[in-house]
Structures are given as C-alpha cells and as structure tokens.
Coordinates of N, CA and C and ligand atoms in Angstrom, one line a residue:
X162 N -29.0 -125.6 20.0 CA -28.9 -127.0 20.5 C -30.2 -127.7 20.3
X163 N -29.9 -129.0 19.9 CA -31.6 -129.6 19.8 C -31.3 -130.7 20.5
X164 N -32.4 -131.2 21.3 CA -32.2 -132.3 22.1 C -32.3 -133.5 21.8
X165 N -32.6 -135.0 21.5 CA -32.8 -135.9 21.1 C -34.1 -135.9 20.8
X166 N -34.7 -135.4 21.5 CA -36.6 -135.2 21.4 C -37.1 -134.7 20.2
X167 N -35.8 -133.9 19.5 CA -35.9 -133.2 18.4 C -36.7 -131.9 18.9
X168 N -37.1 -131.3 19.9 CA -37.1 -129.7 20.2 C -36.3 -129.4 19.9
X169 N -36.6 -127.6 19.6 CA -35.7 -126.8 19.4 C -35.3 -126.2 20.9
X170 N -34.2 -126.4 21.4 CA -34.4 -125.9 23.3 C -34.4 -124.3 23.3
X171 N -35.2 -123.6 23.6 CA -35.8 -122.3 23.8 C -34.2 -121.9 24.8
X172 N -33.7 -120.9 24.6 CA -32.8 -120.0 25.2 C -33.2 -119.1 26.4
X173 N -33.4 -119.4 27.4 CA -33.8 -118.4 28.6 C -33.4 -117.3 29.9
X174 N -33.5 -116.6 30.2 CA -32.9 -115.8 31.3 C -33.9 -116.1 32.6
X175 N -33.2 -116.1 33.9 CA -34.1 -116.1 35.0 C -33.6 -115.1 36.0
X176 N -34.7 -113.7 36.4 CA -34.5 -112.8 37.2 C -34.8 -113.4 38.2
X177 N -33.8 -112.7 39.2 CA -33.7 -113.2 41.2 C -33.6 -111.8 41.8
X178 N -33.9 -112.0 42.7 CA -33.3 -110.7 43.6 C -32.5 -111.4 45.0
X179 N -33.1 -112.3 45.3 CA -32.2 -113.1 46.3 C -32.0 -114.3 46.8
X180 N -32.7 -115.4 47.2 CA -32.7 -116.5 48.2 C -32.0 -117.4 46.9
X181 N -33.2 -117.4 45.6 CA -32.9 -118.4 44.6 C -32.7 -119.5 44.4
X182 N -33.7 -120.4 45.4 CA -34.2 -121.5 45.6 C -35.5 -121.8 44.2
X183 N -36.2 -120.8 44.0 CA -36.4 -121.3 42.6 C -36.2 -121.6 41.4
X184 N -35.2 -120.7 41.4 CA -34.0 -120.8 40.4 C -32.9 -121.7 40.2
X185 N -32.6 -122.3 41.5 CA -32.3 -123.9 41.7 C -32.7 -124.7 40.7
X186 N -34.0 -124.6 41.2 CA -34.7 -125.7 41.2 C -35.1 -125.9 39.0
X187 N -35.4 -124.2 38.9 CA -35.4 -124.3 37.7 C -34.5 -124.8 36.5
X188 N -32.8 -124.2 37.0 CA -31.7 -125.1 36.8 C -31.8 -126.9 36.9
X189 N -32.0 -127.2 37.6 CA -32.4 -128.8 37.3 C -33.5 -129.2 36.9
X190 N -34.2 -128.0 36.7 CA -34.9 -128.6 35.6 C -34.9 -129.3 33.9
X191 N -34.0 -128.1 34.1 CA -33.6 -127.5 32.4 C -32.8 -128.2 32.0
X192 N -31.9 -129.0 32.7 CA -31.0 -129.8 32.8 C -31.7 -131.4 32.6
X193 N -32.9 -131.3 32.8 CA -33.6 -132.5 32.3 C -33.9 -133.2 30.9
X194 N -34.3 -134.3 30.3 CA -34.6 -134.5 29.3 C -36.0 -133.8 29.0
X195 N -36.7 -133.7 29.6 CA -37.7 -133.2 29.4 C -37.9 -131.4 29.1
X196 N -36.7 -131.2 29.3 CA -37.0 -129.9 29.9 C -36.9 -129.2 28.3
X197 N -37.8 -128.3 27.7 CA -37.9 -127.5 26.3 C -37.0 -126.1 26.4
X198 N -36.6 -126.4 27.9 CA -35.6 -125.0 27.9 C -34.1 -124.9 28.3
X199 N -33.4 -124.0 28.3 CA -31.9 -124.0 28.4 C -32.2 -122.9 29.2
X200 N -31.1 -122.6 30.5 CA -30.7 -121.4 31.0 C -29.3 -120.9 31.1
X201 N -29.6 -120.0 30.1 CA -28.6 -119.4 29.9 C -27.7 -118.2 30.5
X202 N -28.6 -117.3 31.1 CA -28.4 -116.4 31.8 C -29.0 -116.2 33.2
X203 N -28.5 -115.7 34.5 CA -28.8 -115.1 35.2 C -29.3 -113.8 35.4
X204 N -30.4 -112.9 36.2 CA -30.2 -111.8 35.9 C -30.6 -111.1 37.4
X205 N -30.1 -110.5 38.5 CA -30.0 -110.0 39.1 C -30.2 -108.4 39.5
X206 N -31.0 -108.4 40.2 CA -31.5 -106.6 40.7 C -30.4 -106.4 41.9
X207 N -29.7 -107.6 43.0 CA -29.2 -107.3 43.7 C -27.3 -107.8 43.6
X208 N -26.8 -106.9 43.9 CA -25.5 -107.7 43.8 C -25.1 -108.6 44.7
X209 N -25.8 -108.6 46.2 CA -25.8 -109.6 47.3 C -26.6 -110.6 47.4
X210 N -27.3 -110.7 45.9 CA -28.5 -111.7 46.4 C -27.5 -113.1 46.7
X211 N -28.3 -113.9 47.3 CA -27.5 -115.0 47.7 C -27.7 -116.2 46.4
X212 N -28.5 -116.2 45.3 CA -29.1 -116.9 44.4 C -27.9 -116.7 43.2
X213 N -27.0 -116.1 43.5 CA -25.8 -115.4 42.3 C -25.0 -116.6 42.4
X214 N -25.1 -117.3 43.5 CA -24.3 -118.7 43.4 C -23.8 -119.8 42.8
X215 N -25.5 -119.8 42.3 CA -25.9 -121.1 41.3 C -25.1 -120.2 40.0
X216 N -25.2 -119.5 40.2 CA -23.8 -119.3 38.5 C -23.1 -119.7 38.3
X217 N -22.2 -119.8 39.5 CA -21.2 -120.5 39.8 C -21.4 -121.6 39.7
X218 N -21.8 -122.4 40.7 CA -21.8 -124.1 40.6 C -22.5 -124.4 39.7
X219 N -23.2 -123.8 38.6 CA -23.8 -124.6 37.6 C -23.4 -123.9 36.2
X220 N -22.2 -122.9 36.3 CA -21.7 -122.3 35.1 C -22.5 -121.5 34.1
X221 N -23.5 -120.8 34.9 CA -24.1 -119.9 34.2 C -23.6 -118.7 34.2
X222 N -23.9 -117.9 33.1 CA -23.6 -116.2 33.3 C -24.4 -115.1 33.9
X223 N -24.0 -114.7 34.6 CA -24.7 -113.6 35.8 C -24.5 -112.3 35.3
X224 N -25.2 -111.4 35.2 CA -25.4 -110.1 35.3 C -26.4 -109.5 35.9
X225 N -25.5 -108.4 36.8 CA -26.1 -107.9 38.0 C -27.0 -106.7 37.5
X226 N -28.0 -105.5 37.3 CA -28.5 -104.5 36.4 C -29.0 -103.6 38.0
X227 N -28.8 -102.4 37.7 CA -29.4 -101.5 38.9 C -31.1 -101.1 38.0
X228 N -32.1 -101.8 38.4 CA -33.5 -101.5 38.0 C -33.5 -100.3 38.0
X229 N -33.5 -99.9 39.3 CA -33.7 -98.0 39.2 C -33.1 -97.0 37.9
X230 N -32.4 -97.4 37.3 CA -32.4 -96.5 35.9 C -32.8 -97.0 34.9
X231 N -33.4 -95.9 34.4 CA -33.9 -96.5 32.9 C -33.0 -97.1 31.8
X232 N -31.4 -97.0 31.9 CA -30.9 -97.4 31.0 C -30.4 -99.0 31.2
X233 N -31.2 -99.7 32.4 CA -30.2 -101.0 32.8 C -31.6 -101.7 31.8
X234 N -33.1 -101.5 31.7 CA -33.4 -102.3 30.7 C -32.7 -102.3 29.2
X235 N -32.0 -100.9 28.5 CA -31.5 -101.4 27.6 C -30.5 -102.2 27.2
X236 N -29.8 -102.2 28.5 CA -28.1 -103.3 28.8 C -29.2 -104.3 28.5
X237 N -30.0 -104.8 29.1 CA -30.1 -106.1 29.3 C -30.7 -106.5 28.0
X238 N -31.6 -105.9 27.2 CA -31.9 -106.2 26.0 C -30.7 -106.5 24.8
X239 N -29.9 -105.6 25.4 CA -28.2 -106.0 24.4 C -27.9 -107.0 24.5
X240 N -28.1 -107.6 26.5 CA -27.0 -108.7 26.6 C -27.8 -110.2 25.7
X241 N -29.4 -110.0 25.9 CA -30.4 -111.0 26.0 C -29.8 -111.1 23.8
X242 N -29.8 -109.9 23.0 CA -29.4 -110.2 22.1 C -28.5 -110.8 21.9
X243 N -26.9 -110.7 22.5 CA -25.6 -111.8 22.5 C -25.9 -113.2 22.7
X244 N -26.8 -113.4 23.9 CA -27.0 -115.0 24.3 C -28.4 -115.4 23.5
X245 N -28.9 -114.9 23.0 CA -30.2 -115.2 22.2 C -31.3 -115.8 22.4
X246 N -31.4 -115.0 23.9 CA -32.2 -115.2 24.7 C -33.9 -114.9 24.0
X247 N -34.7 -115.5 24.8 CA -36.4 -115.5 23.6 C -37.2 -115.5 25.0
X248 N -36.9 -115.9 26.2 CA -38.0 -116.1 27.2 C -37.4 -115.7 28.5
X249 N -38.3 -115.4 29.5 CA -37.6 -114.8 30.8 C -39.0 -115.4 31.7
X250 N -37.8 -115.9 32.9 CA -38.6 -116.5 34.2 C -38.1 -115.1 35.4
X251 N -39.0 -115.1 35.9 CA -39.1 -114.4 36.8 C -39.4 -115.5 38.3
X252 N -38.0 -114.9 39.3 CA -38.2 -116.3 40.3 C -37.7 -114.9 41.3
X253 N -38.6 -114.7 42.4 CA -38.5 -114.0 43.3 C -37.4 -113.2 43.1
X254 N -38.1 -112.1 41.9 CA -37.5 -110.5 41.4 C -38.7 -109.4 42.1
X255 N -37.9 -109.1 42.5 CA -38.9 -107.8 43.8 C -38.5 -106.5 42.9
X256 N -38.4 -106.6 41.7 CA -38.3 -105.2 41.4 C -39.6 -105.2 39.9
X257 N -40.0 -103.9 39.4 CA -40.9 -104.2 38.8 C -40.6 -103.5 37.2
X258 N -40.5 -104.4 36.0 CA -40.3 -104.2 34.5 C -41.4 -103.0 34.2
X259 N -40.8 -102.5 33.3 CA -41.1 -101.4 32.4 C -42.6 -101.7 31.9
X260 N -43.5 -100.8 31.2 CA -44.2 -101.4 30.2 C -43.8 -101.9 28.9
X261 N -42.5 -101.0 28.5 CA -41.9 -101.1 27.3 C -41.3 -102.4 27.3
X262 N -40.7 -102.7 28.5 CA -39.6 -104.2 28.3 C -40.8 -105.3 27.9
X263 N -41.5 -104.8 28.9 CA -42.9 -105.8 29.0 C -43.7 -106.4 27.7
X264 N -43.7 -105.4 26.8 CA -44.2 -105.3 25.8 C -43.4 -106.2 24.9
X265 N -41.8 -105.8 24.8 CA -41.4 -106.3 23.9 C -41.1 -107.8 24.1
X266 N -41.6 -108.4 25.3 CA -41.4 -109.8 25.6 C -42.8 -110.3 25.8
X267 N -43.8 -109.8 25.1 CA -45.1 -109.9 25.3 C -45.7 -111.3 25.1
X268 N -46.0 -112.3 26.3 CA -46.4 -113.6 26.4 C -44.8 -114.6 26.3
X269 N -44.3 -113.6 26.6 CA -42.4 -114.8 26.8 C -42.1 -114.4 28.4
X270 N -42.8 -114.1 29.3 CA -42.3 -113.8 30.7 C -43.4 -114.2 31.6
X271 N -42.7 -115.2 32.7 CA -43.5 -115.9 33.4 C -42.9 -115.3 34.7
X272 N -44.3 -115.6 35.8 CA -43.5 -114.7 37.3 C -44.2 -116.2 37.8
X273 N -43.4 -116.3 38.8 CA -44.0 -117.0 40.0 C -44.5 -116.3 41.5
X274 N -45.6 -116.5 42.2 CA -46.0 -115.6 43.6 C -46.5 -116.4 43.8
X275 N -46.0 -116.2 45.1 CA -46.9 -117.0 46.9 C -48.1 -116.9 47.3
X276 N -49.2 -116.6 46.3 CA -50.1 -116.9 47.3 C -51.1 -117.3 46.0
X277 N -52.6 -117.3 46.4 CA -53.6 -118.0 45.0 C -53.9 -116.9 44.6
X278 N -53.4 -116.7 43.6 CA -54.0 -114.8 42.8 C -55.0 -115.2 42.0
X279 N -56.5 -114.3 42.2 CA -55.9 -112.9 42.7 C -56.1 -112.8 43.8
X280 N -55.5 -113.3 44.6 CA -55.6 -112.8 46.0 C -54.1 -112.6 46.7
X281 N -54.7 -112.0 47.3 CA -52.5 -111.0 47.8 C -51.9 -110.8 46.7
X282 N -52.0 -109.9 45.9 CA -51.2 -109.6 44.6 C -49.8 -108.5 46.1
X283 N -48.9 -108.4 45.3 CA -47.6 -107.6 45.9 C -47.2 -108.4 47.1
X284 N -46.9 -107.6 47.7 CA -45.8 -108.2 49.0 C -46.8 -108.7 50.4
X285 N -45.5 -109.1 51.0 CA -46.1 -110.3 52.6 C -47.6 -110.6 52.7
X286 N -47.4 -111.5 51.5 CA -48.6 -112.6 51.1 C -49.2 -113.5 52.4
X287 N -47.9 -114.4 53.2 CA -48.3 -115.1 53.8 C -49.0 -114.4 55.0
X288 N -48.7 -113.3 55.6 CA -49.2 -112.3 57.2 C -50.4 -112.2 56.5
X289 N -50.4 -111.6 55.2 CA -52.0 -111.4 54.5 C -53.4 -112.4 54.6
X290 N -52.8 -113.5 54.6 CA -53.5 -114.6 54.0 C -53.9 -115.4 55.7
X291 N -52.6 -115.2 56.9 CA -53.0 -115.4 58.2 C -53.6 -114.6 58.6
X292 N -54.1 -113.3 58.2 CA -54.5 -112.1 59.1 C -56.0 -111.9 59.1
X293 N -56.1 -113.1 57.4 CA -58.0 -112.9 57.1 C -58.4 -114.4 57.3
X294 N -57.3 -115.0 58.1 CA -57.8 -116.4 58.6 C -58.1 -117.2 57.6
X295 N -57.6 -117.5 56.6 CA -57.5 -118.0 55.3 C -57.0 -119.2 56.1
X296 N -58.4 -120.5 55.2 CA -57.8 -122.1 55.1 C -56.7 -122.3 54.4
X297 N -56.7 -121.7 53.1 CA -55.9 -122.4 52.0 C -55.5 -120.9 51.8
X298 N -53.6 -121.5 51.3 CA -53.4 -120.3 50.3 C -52.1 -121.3 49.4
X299 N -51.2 -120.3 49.1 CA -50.5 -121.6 47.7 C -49.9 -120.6 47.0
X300 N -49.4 -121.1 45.7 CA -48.7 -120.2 44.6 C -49.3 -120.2 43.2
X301 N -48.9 -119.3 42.4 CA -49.4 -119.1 41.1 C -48.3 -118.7 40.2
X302 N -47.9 -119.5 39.1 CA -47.4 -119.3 37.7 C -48.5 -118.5 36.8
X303 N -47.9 -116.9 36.6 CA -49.0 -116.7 35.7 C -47.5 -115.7 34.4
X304 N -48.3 -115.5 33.5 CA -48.0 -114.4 32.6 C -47.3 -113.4 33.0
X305 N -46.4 -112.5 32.7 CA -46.2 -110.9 33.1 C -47.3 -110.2 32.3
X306 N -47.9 -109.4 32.7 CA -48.5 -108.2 31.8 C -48.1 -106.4 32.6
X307 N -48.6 -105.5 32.2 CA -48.1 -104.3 32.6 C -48.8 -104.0 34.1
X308 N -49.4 -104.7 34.5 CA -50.3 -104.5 35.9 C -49.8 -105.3 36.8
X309 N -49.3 -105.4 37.9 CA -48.6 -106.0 38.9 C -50.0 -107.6 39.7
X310 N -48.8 -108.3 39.2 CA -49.3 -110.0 39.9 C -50.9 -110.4 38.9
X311 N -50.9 -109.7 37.6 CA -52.3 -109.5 37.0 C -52.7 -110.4 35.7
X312 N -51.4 -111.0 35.2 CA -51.6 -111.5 34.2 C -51.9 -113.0 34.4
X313 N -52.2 -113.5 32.9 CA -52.9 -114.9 32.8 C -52.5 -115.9 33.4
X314 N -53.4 -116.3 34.0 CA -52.6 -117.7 35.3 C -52.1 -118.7 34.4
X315 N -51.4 -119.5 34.2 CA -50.7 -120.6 34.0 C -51.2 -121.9 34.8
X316 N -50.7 -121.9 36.4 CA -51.2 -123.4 37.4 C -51.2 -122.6 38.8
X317 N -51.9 -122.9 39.4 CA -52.1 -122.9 40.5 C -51.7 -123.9 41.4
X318 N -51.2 -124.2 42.8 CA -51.0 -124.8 44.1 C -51.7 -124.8 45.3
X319 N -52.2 -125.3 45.6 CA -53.2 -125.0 46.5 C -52.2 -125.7 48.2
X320 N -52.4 -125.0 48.8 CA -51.7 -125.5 50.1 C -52.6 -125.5 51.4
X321 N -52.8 -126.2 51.7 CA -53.6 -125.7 53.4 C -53.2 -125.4 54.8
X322 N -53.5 -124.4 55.3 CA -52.9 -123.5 56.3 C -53.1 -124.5 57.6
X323 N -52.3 -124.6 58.5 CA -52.6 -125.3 59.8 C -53.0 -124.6 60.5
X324 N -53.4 -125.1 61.8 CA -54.1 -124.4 62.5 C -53.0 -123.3 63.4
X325 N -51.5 -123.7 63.8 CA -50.5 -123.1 64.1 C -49.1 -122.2 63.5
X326 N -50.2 -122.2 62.1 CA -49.0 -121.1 61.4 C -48.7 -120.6 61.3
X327 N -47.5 -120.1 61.1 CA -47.0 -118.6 61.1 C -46.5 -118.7 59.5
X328 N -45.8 -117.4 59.5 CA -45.9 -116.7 58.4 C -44.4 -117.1 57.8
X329 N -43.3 -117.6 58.7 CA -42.4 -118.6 57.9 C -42.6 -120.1 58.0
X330 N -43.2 -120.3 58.6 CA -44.2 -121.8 58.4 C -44.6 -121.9 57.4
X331 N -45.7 -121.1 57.1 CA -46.3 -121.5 55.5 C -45.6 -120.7 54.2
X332 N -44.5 -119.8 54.8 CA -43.4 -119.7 53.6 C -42.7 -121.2 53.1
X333 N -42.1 -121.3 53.7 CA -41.3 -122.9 53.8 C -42.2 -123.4 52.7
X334 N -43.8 -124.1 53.4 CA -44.4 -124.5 52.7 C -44.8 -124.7 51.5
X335 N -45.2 -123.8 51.3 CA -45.2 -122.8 49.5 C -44.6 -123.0 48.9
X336 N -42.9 -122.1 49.7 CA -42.0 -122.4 48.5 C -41.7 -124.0 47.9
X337 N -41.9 -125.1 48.6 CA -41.7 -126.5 48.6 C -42.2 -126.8 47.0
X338 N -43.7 -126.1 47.6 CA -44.5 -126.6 46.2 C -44.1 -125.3 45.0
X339 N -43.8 -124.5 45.2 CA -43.6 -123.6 44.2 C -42.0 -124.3 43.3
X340 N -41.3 -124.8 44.0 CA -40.3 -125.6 43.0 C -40.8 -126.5 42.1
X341 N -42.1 -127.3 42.8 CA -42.5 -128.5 42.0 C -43.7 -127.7 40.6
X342 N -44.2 -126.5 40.7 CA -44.9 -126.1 39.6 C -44.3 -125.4 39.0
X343 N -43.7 -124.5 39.1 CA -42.7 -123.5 37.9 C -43.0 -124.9 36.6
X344 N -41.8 -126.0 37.0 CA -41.2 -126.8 35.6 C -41.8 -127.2 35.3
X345 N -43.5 -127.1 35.9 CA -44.6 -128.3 35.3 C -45.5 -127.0 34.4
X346 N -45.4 -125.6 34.8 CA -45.8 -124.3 34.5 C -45.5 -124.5 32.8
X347 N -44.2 -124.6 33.0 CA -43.7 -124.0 32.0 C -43.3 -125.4 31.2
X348 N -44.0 -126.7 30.8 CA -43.8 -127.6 30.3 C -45.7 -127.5 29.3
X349 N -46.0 -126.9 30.6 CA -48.0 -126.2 30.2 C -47.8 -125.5 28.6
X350 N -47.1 -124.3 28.8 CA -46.7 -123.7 28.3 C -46.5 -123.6 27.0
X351 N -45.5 -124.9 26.7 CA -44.7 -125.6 25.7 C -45.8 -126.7 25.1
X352 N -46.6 -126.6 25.7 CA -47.7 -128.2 25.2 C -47.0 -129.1 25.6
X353 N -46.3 -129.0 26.3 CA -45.5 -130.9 26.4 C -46.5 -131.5 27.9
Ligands
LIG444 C1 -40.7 -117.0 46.5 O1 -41.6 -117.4 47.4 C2 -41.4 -116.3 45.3 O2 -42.7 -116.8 45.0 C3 -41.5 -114.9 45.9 O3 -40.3 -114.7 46.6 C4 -39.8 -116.0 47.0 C5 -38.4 -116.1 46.4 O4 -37.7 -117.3 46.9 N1 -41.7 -113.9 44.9 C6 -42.4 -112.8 45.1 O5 -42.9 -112.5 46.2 C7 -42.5 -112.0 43.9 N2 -43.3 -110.8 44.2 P1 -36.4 -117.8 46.1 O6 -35.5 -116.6 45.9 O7 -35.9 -118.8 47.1 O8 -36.8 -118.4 44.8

C-alpha cells in the first residue's frame, strides 16, 4: 500500500501483554495521514490480556504465542513472514525476546518504559522513582537490544512528580504522555 505521500507504508506488528492503551493509541495513529506505518498484526504473551480487543474493533489479526517455549519465537517468525511484517512495537510486553529473535530484527524493534532510562530499567518503575524521592520521572522510546530496557533512546518525556503521589497517580500520568510519544518516536525514526 502506498499512501498519497508516496511512502512506502512499513508493515508492523505490536506486542501487548495486557491493558493496551498504547496500542490504542498506536492504532490511531497508523491510521493517520501521517503515519509511515500500517498495523497489521497483534501479538500477545497473554490470552486474557484485555488489549486483544482492539483486534476486534479495529480488524486487526491477533495471535496469542506462549513466550515460555522456544518454539513460539519460530510461529511468530512464520506468521510475521505471511503478513510481511519488517518492524515490531513493543507496548507493555512483560515478557522478554530471545537474543536470536532480537538479532534478526536488529534496529526494527522499538519498546516503550515508564520511567527516564537509565533509570528504573525492569519492573514497578513508579514505587522506584517515589521511594528515592525523585522530582521528575517520565517515559522512554528506545531501541530493543539483547540487554533489558538498554538500548538506544529514541525520545524522552519528562513528567513531574507532585508532592502527593502515589504510584497509580503518576502511572495514569505517564501513561497519558507515553501515548503522545510512541507516534512522534516513531515518525523520529522514519525522518519524517
Ligand atoms: C505502560 O506504562 C508501558 O510503558 C509499560 O506497561 C504499561 C502498559 O500499558 N511497559 C513496561 O513496563 C515494559 N517493561 P498499556 O498496556 O495500557 O499500553
């Protein structure tokens, strides 16, 4: 598909594990004139995630993969061959890729995280970030590489902590602005 812009629209898959409010949001993105990408696939670690929805209401195709075996990276490499997939977003996927997958999508996989890396790389970012009395914290679009929350930043968000927050306070927060950089991440990305 080429768009009026004359891009070539990049073919993409987006991993969830559950809420998939970024993935939303990514979906309307893509759905933009602006947008250099198409989503074409869903890709799921959980079969209850609640983010399996937007397949539905926006007609995408969903496949669910059990990460824990080594054989569900090679399904997915099959399926990504059928839809002709070239790039993968990662939008709050709690499970962690191969070096091998990793490799073979080397500089085509983007993660989004909650907090300003490098700082709180892995899990409950925001208790992290209240517990060392941190002004500011925010999200980061960076690269995948084979080291967890490690690779090349993309954009940064910077958010500031109030004086009364708690740790779904400044979730809420975050995620607000983390909708608004993913599609500006990945427009970086594309030179546009
Ligand atoms: C988001 O805050 C995302 O940054 C985070 O999980 C949430 C998913 O929300 N990801 C990670 O912590 C990855 N380690 P969503 O499912 O509503 O997009």
């Amino acid at each position: 598909m080429v768009k009026s812009t004359g891009y070539k629209i990049v073919k993409t898959a987006v991993f969830i594990s559950g809420t998939g409010s970024n993935l939303k949001s990514l979906i309307r993105f893509s759905r933009t004139n602006q947008s250099p990408i198409s989503i074409d696939l869903i890709v799921s670690s959980n079969p209850k995630a609640k983010g399996l929805k937007y397949g539905k209401i926006f007609k995408i195709r969903k496949e669910i993969f059990n990460f824990e075996k080594n054989q569900s990276e090679n399904k997915i490499l099959a399926t990504f061959k059928r839809y002709n997939i070239e790039m993968i977003f990662l939008a709050g996927f709690m499970k962690i890729l191969s070096k091998n997958f990793i490799t073979k999508f080397k500089g085509k996989i983007l993660n989004i995280h909650p907090s300003l890396l490098p700082k709180y790389k892995g899990l409950n970012t925001h208790q992290r970030a209240l517990d060392n009395n941190e002004k500011y914290s925010g999200c980061t679009v960076h690269f995948v590489n084979s080291k967890l929350d490690s690779g090349k930043i993309i954009l940064q968000k910077k958010v500031k902590i109030s004086k009364n927050e708690t740790k779904n306070s400044l979730a809420k927060k975050i995620l607000a602005q983390e909708h608004k950089l993913y599609p500006k991440a990945i427009l970086k990305v594309f030179n546009l």
